[in-house]
PDB file of C-alpha atoms in Angstrom:
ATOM      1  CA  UNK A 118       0.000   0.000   0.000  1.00 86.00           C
ATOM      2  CA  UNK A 119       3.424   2.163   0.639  1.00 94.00           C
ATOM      3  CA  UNK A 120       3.939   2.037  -3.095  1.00 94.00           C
ATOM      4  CA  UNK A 121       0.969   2.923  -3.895  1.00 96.00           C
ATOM      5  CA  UNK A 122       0.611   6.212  -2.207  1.00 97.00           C
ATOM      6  CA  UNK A 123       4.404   6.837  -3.398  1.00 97.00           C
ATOM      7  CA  UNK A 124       3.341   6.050  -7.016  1.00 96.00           C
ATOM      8  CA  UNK A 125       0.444   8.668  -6.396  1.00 97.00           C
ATOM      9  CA  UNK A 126       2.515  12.238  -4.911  1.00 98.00           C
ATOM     10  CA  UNK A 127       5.085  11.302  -7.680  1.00 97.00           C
ATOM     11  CA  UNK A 128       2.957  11.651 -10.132  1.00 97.00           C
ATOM     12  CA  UNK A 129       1.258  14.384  -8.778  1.00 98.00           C
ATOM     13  CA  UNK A 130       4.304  16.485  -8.283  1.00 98.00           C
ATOM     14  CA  UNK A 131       5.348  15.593 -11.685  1.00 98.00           C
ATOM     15  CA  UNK A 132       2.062  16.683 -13.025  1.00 97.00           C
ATOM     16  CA  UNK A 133       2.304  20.420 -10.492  1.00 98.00           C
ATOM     17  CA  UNK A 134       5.797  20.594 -11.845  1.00 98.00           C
ATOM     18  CA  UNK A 135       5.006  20.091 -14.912  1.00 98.00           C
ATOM     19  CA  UNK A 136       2.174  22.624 -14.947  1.00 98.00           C
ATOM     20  CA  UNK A 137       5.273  25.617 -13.672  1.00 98.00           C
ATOM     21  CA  UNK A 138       7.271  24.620 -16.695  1.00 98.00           C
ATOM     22  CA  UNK A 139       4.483  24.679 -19.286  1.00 97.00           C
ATOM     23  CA  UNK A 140       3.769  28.356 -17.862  1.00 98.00           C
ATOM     24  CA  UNK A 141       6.814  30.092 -17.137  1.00 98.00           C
ATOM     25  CA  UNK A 142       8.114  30.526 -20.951  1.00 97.00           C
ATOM     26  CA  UNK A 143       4.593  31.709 -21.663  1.00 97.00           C
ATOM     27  CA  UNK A 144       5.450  34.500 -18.879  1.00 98.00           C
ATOM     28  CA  UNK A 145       8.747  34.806 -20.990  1.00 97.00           C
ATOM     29  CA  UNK A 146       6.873  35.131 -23.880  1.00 97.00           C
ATOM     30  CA  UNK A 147       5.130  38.625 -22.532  1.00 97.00           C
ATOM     31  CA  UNK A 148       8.077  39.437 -20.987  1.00 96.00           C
ATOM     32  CA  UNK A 149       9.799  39.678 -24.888  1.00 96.00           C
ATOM     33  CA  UNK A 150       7.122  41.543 -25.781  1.00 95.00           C
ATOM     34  CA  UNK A 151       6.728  44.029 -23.611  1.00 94.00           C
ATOM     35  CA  UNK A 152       7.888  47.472 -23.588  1.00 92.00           C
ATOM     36  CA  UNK A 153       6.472  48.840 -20.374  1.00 95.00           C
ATOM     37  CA  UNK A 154       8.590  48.971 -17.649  1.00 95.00           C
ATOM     38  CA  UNK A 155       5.760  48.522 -15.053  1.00 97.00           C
ATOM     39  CA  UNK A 156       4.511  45.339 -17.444  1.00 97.00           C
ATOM     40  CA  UNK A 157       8.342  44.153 -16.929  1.00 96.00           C
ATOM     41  CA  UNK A 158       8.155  44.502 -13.268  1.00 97.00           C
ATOM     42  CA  UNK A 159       5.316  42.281 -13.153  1.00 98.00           C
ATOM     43  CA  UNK A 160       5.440  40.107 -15.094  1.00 98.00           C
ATOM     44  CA  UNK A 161       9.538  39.463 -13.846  1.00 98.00           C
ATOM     45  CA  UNK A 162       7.666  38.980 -10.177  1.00 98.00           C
ATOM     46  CA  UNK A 163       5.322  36.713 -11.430  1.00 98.00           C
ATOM     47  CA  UNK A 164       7.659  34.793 -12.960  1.00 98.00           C
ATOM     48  CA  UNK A 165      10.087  34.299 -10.016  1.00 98.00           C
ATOM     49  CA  UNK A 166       7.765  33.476  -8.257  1.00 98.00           C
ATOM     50  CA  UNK A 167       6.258  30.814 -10.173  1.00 98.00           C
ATOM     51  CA  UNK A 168       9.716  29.545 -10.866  1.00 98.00           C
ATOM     52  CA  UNK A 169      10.216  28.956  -7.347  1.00 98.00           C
ATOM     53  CA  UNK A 170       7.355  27.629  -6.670  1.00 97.00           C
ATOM     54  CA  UNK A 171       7.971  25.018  -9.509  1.00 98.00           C
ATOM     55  CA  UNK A 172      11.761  24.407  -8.036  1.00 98.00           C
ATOM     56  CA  UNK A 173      10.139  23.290  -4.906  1.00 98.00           C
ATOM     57  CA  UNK A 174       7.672  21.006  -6.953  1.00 97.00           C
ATOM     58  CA  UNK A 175      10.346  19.172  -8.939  1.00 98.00           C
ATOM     59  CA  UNK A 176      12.379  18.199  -6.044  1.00 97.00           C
ATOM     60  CA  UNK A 177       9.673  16.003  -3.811  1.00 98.00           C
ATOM     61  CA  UNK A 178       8.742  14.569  -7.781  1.00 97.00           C
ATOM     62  CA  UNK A 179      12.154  13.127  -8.790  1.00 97.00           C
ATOM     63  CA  UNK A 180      12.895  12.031  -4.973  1.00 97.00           C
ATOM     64  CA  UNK A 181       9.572  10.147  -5.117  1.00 97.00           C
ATOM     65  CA  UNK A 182      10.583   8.411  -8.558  1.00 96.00           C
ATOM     66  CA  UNK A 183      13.748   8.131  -7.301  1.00 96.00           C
ATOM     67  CA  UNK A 184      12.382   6.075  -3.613  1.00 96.00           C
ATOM     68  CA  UNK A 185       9.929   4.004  -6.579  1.00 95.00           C
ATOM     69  CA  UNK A 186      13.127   2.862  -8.574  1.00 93.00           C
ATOM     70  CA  UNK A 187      15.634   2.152  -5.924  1.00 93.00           C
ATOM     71  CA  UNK A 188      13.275   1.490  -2.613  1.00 92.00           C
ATOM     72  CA  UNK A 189      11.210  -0.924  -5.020  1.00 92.00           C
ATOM     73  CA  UNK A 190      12.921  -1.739  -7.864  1.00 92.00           C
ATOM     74  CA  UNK A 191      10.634  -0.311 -10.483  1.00 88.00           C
ATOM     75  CA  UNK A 192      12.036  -0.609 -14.128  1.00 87.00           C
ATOM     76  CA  UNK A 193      15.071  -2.127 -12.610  1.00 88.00           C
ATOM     77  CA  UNK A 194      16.372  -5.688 -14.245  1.00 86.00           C
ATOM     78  CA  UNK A 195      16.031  -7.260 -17.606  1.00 89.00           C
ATOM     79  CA  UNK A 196      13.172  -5.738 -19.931  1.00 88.00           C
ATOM     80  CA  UNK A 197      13.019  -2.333 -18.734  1.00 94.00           C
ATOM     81  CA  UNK A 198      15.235  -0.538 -21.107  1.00 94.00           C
ATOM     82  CA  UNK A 199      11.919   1.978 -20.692  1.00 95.00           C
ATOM     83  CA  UNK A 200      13.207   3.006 -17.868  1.00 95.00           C
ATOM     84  CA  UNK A 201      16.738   4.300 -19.009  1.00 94.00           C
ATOM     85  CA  UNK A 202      15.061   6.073 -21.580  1.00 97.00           C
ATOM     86  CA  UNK A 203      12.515   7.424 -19.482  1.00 97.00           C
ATOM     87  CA  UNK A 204      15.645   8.616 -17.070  1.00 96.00           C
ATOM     88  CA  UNK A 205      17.133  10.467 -19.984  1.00 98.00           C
ATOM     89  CA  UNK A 206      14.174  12.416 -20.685  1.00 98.00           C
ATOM     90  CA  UNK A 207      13.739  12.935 -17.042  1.00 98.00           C
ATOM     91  CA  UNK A 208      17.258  14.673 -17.321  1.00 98.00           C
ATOM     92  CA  UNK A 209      16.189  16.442 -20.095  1.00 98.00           C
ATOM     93  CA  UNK A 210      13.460  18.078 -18.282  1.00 98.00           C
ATOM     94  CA  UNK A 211      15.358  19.004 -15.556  1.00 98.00           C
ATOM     95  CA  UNK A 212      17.547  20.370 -17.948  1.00 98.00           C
ATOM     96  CA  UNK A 213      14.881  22.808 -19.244  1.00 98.00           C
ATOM     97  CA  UNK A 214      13.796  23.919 -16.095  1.00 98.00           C
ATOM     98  CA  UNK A 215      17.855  24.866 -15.409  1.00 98.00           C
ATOM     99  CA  UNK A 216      17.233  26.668 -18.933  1.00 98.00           C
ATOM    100  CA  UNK A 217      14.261  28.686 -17.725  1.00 98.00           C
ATOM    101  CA  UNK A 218      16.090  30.095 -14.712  1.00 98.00           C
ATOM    102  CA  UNK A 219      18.897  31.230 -17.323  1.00 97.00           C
ATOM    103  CA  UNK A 220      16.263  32.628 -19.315  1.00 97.00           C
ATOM    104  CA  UNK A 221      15.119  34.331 -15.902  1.00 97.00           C
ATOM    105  CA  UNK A 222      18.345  35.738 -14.576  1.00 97.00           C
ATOM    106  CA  UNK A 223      18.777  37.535 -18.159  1.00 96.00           C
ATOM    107  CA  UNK A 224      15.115  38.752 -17.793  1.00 96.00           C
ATOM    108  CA  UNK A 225      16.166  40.192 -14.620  1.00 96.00           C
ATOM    109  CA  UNK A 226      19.181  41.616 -15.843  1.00 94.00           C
ATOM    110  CA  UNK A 227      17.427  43.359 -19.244  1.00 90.00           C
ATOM    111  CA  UNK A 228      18.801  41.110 -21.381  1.00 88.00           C
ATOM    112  CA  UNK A 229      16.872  40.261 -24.006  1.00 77.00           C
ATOM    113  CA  UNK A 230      18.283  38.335 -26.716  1.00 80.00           C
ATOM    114  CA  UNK A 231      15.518  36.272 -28.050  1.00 94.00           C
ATOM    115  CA  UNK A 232      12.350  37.042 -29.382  1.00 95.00           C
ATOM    116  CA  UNK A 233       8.713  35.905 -28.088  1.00 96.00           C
ATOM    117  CA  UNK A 234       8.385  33.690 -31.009  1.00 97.00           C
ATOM    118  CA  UNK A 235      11.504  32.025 -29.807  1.00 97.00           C
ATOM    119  CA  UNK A 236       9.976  31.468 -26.825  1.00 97.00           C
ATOM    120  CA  UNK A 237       6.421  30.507 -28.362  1.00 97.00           C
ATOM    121  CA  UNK A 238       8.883  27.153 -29.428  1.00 97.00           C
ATOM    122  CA  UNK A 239      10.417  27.247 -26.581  1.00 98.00           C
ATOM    123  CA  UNK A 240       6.913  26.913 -24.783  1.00 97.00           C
ATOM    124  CA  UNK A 241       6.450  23.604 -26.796  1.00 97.00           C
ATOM    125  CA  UNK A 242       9.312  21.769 -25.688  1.00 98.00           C
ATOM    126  CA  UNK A 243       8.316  20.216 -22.169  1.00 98.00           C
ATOM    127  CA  UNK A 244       4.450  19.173 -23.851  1.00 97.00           C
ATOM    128  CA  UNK A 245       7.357  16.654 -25.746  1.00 98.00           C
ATOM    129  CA  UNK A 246       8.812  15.845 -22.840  1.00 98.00           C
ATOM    130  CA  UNK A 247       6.226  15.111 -20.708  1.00 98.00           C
ATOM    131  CA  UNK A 248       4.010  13.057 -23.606  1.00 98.00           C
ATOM    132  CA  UNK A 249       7.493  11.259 -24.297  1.00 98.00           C
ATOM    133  CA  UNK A 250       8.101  10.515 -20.297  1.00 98.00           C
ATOM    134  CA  UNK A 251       4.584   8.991 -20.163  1.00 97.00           C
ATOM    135  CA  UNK A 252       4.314   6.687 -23.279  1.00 98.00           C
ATOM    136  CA  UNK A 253       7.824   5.106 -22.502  1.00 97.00           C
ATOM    137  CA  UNK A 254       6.013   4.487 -18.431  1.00 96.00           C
ATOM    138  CA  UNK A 255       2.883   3.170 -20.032  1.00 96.00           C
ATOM    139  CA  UNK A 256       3.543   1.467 -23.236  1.00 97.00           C
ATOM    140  CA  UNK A 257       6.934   0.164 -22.030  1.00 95.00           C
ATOM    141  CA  UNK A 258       7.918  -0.269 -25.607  1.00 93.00           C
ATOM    142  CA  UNK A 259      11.330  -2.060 -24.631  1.00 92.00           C
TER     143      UNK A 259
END
């Protein structure tokens, strides 16, 4: 029954985390955009904010997945080559959050290098992840 509530607040902190990173480069997005300095202000807030509110989601999610795979053996052995993948993508994603507090420290510092349409794709990129990261757990396709 252990697992089973362990199986449950790791997915629900993956899903909460999740939900940060699919919102913070659409705060980026204004943030490119905009010219007003009270907008910036904002909109810069908001976004720390919500980017350390996501930090503190991610953590509890990967030590959860991390208790399921080496407290219980999940994907571990012969046959779960799902898992490694699915741990590669999981680095990925961490990988993009590390990306959006770049992003954030050169928001903060009025550096703007990139255009909101950059960060339209940029937007895109953990909807990949995530549908990648849940097929592999699901379908198990080696």
């Amino acid at each position: 029954m252990t697992m089973l509530w362990i199986k449950t607040l790791h997915i629900v902190f993956i899903a909460s985390w999740f939900a940060g990173l699919f919102y913070l480069p659409r705060i980026y997005v204004n943030l490119a955009q905009t010219t007003d300095a009270a907008t910036r202000t904002c909109l810069i807030g908001m976004a720390r904010r919500l980017f350390r509110f996501t930090t503190i989601l991610a953590i509890p999610a990967i030590v959860f997945g991390a208790w399921l795979f080496m407290g219980y053996g999940i994907g571990m052995g012969p046959g779960n080559g799902w898992m490694h993948a699915k741990l590669l993508f999981v680095v990925l994603a961490i990988g993009y959050h590390h990306a959006c507090w770049i992003m954030l420290r050169k928001f903060e510092g009025d550096r703007k290098t990139r255009s909101h349409t950059f960060y339209r794709w940029f937007n895109e990129v953990p909807v990949v992840l995530l549908f990648v990261i849940v097929a592999l757990v699901v379908v198990k396709p080696f």
